mmCIF file with all atom_site columns, C-alpha atoms in Angstrom:
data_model
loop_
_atom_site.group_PDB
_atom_site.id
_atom_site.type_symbol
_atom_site.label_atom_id
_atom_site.label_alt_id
_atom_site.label_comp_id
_atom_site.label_asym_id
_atom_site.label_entity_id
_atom_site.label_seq_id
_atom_site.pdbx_PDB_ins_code
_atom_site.Cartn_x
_atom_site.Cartn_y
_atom_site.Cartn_z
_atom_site.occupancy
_atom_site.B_iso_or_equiv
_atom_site.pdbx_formal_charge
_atom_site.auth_seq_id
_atom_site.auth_comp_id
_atom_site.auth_asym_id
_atom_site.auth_atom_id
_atom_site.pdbx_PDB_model_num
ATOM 1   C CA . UNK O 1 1   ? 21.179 16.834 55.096 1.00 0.00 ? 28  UNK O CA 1
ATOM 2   C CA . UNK O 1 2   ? 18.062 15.284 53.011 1.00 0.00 ? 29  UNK O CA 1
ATOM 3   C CA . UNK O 1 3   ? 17.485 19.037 51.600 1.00 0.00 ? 30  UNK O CA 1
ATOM 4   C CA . UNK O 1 4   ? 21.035 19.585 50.770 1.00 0.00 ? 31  UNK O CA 1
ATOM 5   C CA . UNK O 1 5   ? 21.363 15.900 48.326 1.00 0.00 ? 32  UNK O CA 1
ATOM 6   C CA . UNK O 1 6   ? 17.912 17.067 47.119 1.00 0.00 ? 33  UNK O CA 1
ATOM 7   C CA . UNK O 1 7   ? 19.135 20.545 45.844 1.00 0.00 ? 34  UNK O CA 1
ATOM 8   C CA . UNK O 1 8   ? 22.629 18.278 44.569 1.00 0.00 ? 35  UNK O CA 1
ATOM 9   C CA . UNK O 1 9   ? 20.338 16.035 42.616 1.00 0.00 ? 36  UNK O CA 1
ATOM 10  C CA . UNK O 1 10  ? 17.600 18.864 41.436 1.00 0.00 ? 37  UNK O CA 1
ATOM 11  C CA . UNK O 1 11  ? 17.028 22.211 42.913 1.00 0.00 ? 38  UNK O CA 1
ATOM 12  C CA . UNK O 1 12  ? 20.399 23.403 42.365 1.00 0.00 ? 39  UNK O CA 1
ATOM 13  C CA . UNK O 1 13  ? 19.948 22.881 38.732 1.00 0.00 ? 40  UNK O CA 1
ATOM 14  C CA . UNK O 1 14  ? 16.697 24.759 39.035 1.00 0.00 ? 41  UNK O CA 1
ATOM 15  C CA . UNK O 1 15  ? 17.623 27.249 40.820 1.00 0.00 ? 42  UNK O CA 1
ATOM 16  C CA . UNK O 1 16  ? 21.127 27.713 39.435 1.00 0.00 ? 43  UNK O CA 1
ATOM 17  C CA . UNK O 1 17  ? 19.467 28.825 36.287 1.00 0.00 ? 44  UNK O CA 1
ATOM 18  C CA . UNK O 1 18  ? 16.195 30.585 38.021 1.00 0.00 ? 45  UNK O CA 1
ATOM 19  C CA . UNK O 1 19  ? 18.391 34.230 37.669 1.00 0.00 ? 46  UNK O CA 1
ATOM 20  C CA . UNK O 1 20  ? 20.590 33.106 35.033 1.00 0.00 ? 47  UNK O CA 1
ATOM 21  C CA . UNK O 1 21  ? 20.465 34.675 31.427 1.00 0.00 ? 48  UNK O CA 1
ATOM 22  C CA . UNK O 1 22  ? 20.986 31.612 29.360 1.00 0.00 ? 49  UNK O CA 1
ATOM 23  C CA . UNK O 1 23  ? 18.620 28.219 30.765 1.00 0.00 ? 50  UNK O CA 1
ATOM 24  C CA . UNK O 1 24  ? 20.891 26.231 28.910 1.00 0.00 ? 51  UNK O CA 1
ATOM 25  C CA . UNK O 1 25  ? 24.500 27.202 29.949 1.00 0.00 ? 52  UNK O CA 1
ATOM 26  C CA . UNK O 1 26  ? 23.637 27.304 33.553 1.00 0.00 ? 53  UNK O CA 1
ATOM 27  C CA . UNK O 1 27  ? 21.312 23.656 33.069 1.00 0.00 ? 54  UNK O CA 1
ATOM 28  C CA . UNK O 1 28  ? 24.490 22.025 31.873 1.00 0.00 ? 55  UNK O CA 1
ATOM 29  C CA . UNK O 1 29  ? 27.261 23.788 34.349 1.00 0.00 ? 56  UNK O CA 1
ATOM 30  C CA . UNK O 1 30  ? 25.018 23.034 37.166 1.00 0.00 ? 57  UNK O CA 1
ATOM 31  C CA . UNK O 1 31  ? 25.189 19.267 36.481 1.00 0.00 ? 58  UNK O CA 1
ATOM 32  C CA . UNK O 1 32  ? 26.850 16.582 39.085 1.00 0.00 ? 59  UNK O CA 1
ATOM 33  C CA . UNK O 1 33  ? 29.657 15.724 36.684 1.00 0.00 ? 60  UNK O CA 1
ATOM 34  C CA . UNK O 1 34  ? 31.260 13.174 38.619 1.00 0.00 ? 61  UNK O CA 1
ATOM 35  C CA . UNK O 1 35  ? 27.941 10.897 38.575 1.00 0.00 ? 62  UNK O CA 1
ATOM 36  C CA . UNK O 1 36  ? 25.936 12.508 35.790 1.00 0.00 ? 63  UNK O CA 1
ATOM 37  C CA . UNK O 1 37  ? 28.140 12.407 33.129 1.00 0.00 ? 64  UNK O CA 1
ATOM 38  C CA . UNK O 1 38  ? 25.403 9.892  30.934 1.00 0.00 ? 65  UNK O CA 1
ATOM 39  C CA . UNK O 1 39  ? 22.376 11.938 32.888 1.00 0.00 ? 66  UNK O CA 1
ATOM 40  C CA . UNK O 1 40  ? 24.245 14.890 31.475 1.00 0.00 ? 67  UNK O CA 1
ATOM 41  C CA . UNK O 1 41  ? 24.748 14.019 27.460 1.00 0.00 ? 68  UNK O CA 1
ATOM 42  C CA . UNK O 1 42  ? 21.527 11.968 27.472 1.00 0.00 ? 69  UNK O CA 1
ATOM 43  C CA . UNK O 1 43  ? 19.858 15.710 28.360 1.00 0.00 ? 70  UNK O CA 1
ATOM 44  C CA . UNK O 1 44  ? 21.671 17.473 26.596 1.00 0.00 ? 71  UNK O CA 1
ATOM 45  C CA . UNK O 1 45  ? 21.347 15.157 23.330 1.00 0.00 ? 72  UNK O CA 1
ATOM 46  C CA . UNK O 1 46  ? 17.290 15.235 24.731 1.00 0.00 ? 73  UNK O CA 1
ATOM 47  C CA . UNK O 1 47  ? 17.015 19.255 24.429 1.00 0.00 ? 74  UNK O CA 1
ATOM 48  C CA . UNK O 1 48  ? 19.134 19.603 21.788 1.00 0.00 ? 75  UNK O CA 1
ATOM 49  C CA . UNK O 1 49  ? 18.642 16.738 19.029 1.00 0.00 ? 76  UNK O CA 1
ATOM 50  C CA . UNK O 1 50  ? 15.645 14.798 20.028 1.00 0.00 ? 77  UNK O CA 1
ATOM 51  C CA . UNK O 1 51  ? 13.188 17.624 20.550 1.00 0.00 ? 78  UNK O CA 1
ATOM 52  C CA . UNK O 1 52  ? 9.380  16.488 20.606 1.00 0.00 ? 79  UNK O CA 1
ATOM 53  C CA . UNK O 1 53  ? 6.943  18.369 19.559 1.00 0.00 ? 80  UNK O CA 1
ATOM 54  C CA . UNK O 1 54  ? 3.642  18.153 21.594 1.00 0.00 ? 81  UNK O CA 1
ATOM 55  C CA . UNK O 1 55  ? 5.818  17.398 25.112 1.00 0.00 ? 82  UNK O CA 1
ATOM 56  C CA . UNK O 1 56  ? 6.910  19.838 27.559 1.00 0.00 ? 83  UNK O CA 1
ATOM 57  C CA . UNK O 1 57  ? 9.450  19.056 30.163 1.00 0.00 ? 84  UNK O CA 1
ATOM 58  C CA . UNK O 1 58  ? 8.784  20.001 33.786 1.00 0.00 ? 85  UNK O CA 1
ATOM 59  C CA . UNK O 1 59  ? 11.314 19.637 36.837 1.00 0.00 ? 86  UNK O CA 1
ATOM 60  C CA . UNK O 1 60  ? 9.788  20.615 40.472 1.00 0.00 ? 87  UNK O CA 1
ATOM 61  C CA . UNK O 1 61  ? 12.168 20.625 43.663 1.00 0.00 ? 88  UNK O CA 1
ATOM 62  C CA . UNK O 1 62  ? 11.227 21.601 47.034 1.00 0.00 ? 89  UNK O CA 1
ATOM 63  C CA . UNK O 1 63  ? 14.132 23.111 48.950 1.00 0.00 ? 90  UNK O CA 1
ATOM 64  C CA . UNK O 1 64  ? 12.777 23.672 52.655 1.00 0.00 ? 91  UNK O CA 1
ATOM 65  C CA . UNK O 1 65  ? 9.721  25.990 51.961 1.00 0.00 ? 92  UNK O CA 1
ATOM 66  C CA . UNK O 1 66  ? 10.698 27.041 48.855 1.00 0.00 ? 93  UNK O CA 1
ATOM 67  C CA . UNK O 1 67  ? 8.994  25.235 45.963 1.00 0.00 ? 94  UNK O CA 1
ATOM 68  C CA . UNK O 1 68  ? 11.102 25.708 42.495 1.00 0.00 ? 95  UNK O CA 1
ATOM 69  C CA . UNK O 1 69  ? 10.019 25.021 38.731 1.00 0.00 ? 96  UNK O CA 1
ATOM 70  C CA . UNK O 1 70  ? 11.788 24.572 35.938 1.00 0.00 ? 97  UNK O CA 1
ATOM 71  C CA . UNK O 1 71  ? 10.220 24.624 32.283 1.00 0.00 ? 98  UNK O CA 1
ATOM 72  C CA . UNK O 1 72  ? 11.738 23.390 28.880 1.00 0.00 ? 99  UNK O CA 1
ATOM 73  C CA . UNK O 1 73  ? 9.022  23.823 26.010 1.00 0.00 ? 100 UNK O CA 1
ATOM 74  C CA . UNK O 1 74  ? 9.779  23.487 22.047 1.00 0.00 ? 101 UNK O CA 1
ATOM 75  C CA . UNK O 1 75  ? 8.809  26.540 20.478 1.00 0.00 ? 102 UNK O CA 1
ATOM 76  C CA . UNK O 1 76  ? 6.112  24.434 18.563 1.00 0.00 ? 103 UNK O CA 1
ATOM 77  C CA . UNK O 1 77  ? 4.163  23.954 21.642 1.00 0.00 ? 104 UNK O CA 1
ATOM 78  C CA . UNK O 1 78  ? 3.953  27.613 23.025 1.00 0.00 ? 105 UNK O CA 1
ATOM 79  C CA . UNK O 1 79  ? 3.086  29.780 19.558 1.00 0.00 ? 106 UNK O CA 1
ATOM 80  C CA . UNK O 1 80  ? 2.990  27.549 17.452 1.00 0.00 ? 107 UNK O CA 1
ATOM 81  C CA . UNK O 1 81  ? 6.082  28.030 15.206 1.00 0.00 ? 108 UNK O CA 1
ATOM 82  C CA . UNK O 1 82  ? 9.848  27.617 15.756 1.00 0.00 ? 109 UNK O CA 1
ATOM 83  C CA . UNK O 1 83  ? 11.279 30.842 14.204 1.00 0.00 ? 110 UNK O CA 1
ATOM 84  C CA . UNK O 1 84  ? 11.799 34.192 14.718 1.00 0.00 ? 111 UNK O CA 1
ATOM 85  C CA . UNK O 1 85  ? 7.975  35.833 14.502 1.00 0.00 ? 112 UNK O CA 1
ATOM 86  C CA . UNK O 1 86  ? 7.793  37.031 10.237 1.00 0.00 ? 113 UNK O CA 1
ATOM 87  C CA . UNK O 1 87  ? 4.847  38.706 10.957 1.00 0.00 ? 114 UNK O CA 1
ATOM 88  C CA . UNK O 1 88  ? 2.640  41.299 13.209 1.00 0.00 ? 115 UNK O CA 1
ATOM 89  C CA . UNK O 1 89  ? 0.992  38.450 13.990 1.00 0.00 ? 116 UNK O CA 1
ATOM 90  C CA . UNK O 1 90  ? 3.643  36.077 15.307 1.00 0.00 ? 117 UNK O CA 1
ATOM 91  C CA . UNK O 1 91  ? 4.883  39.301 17.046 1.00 0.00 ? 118 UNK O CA 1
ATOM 92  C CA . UNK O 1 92  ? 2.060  39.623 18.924 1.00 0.00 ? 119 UNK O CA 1
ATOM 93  C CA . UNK O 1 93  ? 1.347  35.944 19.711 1.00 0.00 ? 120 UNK O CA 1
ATOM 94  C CA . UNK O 1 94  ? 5.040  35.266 20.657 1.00 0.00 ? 121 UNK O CA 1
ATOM 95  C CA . UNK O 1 95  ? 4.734  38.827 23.146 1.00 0.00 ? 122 UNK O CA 1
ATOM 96  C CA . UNK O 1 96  ? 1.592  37.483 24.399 1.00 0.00 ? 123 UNK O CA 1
ATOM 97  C CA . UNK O 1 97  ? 3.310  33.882 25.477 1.00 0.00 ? 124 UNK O CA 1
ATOM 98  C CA . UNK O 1 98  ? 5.762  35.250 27.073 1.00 0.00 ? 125 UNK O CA 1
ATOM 99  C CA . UNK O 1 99  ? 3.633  37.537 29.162 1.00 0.00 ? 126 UNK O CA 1
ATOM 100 C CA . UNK O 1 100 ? 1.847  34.300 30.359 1.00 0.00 ? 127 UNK O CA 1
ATOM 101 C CA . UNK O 1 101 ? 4.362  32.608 30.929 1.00 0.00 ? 128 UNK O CA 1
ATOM 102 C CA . UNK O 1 102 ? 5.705  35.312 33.187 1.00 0.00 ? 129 UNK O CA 1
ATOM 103 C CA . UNK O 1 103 ? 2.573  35.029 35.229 1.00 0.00 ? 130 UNK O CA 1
ATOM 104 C CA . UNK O 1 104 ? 3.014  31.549 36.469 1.00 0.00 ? 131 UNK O CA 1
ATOM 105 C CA . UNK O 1 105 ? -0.434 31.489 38.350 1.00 0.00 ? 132 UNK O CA 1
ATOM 106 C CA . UNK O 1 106 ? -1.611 31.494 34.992 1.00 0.00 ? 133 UNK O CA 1
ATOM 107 C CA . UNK O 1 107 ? -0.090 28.203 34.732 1.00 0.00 ? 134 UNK O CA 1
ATOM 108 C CA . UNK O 1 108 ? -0.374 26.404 37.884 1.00 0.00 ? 135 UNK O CA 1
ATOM 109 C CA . UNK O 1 109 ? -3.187 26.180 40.551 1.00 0.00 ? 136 UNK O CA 1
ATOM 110 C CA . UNK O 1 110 ? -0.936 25.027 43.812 1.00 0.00 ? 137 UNK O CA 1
ATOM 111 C CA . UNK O 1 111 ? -3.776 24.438 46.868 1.00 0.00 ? 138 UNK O CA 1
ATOM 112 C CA . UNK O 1 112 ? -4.683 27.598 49.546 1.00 0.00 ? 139 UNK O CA 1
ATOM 113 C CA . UNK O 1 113 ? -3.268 25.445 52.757 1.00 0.00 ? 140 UNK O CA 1
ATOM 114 C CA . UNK O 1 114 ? -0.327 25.294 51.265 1.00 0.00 ? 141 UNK O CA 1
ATOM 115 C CA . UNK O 1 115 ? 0.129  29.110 51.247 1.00 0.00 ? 142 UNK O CA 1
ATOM 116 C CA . UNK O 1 116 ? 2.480  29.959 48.541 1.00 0.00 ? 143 UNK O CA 1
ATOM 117 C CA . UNK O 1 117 ? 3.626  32.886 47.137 1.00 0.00 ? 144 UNK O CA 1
ATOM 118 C CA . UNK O 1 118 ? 5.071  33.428 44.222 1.00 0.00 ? 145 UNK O CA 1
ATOM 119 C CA . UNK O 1 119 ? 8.409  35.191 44.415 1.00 0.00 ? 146 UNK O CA 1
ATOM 120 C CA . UNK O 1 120 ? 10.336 34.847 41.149 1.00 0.00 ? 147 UNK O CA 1
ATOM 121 C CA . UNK O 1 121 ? 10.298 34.325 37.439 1.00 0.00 ? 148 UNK O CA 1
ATOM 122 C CA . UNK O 1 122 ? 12.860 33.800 34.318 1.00 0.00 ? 149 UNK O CA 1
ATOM 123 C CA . UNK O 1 123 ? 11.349 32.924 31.052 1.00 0.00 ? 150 UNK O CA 1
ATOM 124 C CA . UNK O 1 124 ? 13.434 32.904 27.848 1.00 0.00 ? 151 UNK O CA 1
ATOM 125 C CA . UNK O 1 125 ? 13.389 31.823 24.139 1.00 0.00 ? 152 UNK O CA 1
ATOM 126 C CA . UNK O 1 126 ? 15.813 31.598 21.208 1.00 0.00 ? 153 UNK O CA 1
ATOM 127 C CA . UNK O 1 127 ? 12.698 33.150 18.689 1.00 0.00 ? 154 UNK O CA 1
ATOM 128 C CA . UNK O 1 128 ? 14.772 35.716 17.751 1.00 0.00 ? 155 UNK O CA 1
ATOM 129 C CA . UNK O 1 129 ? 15.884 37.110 14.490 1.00 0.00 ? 156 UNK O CA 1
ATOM 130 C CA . UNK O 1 130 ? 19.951 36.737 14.139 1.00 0.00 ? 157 UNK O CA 1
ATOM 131 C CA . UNK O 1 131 ? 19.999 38.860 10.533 1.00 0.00 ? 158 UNK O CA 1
ATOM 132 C CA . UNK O 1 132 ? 20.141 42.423 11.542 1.00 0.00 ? 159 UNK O CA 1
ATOM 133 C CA . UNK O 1 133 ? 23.717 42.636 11.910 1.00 0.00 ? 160 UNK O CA 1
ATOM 134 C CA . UNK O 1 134 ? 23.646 41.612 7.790  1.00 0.00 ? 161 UNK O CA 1
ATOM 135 C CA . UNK O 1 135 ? 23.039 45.282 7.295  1.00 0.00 ? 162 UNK O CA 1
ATOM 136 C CA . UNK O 1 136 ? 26.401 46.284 8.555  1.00 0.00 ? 163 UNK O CA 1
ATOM 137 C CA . UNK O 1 137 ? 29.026 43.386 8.525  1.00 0.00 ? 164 UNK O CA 1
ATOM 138 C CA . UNK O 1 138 ? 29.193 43.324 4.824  1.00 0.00 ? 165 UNK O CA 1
ATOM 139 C CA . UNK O 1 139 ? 32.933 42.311 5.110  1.00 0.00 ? 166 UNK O CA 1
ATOM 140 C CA . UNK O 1 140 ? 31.985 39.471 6.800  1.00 0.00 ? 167 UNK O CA 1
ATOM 141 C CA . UNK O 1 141 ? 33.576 36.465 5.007  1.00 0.00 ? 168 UNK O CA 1
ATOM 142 C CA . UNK O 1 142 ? 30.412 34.709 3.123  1.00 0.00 ? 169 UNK O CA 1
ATOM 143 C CA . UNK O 1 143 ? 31.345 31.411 3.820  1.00 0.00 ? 170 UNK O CA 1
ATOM 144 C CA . UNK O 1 144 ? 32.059 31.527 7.477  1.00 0.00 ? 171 UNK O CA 1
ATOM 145 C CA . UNK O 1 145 ? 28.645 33.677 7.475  1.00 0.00 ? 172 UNK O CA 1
ATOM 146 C CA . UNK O 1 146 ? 26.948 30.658 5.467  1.00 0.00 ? 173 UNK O CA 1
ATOM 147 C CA . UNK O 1 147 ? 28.163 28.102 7.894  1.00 0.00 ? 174 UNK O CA 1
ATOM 148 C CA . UNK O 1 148 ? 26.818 30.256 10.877 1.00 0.00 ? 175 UNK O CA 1
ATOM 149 C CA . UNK O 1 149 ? 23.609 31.077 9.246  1.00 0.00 ? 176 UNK O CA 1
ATOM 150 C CA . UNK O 1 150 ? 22.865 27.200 8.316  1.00 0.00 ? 177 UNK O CA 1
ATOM 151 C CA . UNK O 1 151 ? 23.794 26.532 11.789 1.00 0.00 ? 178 UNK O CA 1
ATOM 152 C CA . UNK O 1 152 ? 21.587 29.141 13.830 1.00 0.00 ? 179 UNK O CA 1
ATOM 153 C CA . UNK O 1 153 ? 18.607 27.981 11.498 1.00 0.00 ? 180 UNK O CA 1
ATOM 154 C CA . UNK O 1 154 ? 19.646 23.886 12.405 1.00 0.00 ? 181 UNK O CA 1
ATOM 155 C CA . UNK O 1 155 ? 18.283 24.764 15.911 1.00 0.00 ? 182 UNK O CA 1
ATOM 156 C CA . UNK O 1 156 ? 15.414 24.724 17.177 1.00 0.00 ? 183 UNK O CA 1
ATOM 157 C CA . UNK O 1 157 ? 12.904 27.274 18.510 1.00 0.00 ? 184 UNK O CA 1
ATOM 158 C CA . UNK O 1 158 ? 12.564 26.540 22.465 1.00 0.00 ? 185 UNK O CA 1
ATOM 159 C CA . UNK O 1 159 ? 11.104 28.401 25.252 1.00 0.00 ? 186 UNK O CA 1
ATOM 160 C CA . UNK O 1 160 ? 12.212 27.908 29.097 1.00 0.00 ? 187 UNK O CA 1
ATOM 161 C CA . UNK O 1 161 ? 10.908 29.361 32.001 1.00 0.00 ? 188 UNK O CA 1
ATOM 162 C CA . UNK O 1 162 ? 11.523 29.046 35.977 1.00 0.00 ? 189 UNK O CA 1
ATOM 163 C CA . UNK O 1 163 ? 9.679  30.144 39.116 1.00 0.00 ? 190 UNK O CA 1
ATOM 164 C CA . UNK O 1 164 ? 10.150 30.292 42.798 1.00 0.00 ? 191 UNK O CA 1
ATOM 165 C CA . UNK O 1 165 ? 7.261  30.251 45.345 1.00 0.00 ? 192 UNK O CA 1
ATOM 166 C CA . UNK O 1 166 ? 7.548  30.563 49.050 1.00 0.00 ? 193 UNK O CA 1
ATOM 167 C CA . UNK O 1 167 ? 5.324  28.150 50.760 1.00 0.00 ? 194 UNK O CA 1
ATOM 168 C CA . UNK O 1 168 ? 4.593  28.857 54.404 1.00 0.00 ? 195 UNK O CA 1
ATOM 169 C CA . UNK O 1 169 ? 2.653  25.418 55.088 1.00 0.00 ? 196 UNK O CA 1
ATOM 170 C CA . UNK O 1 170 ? 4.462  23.403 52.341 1.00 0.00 ? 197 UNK O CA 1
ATOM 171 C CA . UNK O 1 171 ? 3.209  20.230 54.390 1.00 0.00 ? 198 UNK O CA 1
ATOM 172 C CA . UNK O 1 172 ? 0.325  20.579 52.432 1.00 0.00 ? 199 UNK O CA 1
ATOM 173 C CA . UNK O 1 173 ? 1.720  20.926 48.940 1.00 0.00 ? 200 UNK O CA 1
ATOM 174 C CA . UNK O 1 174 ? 0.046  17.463 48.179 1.00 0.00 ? 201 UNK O CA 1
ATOM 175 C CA . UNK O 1 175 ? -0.863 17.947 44.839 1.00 0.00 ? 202 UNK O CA 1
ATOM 176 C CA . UNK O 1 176 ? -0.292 20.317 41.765 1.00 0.00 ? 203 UNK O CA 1
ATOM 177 C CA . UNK O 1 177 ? -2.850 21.585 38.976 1.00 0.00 ? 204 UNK O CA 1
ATOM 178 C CA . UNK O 1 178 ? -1.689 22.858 35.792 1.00 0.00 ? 205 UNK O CA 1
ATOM 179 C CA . UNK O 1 179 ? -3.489 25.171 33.561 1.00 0.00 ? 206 UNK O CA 1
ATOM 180 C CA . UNK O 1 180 ? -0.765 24.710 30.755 1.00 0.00 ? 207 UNK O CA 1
ATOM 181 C CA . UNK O 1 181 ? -2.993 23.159 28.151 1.00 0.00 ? 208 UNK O CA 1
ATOM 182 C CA . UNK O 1 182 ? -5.657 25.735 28.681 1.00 0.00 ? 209 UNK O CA 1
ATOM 183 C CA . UNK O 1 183 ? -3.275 28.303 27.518 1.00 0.00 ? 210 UNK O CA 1
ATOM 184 C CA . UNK O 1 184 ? -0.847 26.250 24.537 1.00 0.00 ? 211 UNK O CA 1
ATOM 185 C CA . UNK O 1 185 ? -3.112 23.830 23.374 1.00 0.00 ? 212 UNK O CA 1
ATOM 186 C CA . UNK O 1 186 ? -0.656 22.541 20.929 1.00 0.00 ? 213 UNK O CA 1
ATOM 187 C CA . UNK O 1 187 ? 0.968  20.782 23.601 1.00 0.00 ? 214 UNK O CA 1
ATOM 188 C CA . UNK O 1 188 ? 0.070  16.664 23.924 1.00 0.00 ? 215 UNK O CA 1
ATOM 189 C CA . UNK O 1 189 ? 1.851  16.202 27.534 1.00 0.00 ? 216 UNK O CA 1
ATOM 190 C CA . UNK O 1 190 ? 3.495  17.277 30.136 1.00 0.00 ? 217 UNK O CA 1
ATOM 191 C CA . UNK O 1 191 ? 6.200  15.302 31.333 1.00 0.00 ? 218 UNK O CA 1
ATOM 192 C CA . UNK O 1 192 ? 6.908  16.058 35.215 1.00 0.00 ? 219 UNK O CA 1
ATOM 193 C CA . UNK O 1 193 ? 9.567  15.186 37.671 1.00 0.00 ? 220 UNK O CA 1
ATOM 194 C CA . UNK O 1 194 ? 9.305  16.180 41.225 1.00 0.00 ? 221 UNK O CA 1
ATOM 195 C CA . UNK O 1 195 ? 11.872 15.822 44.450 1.00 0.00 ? 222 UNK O CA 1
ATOM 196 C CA . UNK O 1 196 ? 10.721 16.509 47.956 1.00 0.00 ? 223 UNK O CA 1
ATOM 197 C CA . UNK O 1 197 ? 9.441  15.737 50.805 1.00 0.00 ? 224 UNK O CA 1
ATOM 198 C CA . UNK O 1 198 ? 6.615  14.156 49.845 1.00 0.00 ? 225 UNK O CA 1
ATOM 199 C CA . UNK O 1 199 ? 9.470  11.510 47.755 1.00 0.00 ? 226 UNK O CA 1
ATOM 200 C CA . UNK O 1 200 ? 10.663 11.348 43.948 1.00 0.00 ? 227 UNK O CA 1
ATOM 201 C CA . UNK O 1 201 ? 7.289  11.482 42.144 1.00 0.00 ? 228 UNK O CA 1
ATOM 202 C CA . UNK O 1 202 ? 7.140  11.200 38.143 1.00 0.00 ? 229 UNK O CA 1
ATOM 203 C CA . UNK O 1 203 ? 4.120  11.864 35.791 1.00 0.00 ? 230 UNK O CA 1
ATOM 204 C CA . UNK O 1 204 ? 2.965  12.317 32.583 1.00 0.00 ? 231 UNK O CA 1
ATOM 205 C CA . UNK O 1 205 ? 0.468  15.073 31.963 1.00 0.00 ? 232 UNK O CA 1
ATOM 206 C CA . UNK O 1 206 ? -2.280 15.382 29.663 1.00 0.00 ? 233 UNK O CA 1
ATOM 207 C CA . UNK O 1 207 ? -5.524 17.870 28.594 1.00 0.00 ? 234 UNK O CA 1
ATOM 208 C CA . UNK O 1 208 ? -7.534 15.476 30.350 1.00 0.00 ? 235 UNK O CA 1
ATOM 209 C CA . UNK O 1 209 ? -5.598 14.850 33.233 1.00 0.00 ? 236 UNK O CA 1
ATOM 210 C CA . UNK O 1 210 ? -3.754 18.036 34.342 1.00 0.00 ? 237 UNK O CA 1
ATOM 211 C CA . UNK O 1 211 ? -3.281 17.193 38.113 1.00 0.00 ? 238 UNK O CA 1
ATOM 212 C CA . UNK O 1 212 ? 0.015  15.402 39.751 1.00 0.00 ? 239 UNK O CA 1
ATOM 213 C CA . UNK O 1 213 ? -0.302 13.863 43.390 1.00 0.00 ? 240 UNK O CA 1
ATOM 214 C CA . UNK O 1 214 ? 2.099  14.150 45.551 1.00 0.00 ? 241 UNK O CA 1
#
């Protein structure tokens, strides 16, 4: 029963999205809209309007013995711009992010006893260039295309990523090390919610103190 208004309150947002292709469609469908209507447009206004550089957002359920993490990072934060890459460079920076962040031992140390294995990943970002179908949609009425265009470059750059472990002794999941800093430096904190067992815990991460209790 306890599990169950867990997953209500978190893990079913988490792991609603974990397969999804769009973080952000499934983070809002998957939201108690009876009793989360404020939660709901005070995140959504949060990830959409009020983005802060130099904080990443971090939500961590446990749902029996599976341990789920969910991600939300401005684009800022993980390589260092919040556009589509211009360059070689930036192309090869933005690949290599994404191919950490798709090896999320890279960015969390969970202890041994606990024995978990990782099982799944989704990462995503809205980097992406939106002006290659300018070379063939010259019909395309210009001010319809202007208001699109001013509104695709109104957004901002943002990075999401999600991961599943399965923990055989998750009785000892009593604390969690991250490694994020080591690897996007340009981030300031970490905010982090966890649900679980162990209770609803809440921290705020930094480079020089990179470890939650639970």
């Amino acid at each position: 029963m306890s599990i169950c208004n867990k997953k209500t309150l978190l893990c079913l947002a988490v792991s609603g999205s974990l397969f999804s292709v769009s973080y952000a469609a499934n983070a809002n469908d998957h939201h108690d809209h009876n009793h989360h209507d404020g939660e709901h447009h005070e995140s959504e206004h949060r990830h959409h309007d009020a983005h802060v550089h130099g904080v990443v957002e971090t939500n961590i359920a446990q749902d029996g013995d599976h341990l789920l993490f969910e991600i939300t990072a401005p684009g800022a934060d993980v390589v260092g711009f919040e556009h589509a890459p211009k360059d070689d460079a930036q192309k090869q920076v933005l690949a290599n992010a994404v191919k950490t962040l798709n090896n999320p031992n890279l960015i969390f140390t969970l202890p041994e006893n606990a024995k978990c294995t990782f099982e799944e990943a989704h990462v995503s970002h809205n980097l992406v260039n939106h002006n290659d179908h300018d070379d063939h949609d010259h019909d395309h009425d210009h001010d319809q295309h202007d208001g699109e265009h001013h509104k695709e470059h109104g957004k901002h750059g943002e990075f999401s990523a999600q991961y599943e472990y399965h923990c055989e002794a998750i009785s000892n999941l009593d604390q969690i090390e991250t490694q994020w800093f080591t690897h996007f430096p340009h981030t300031h904190k970490m905010t982090i919610q966890y649900l679980g067992d162990a209770g609803q815990k809440a921290a705020s991460l930094t480079p020089k103190s990179s470890v939650i209790t639970l």
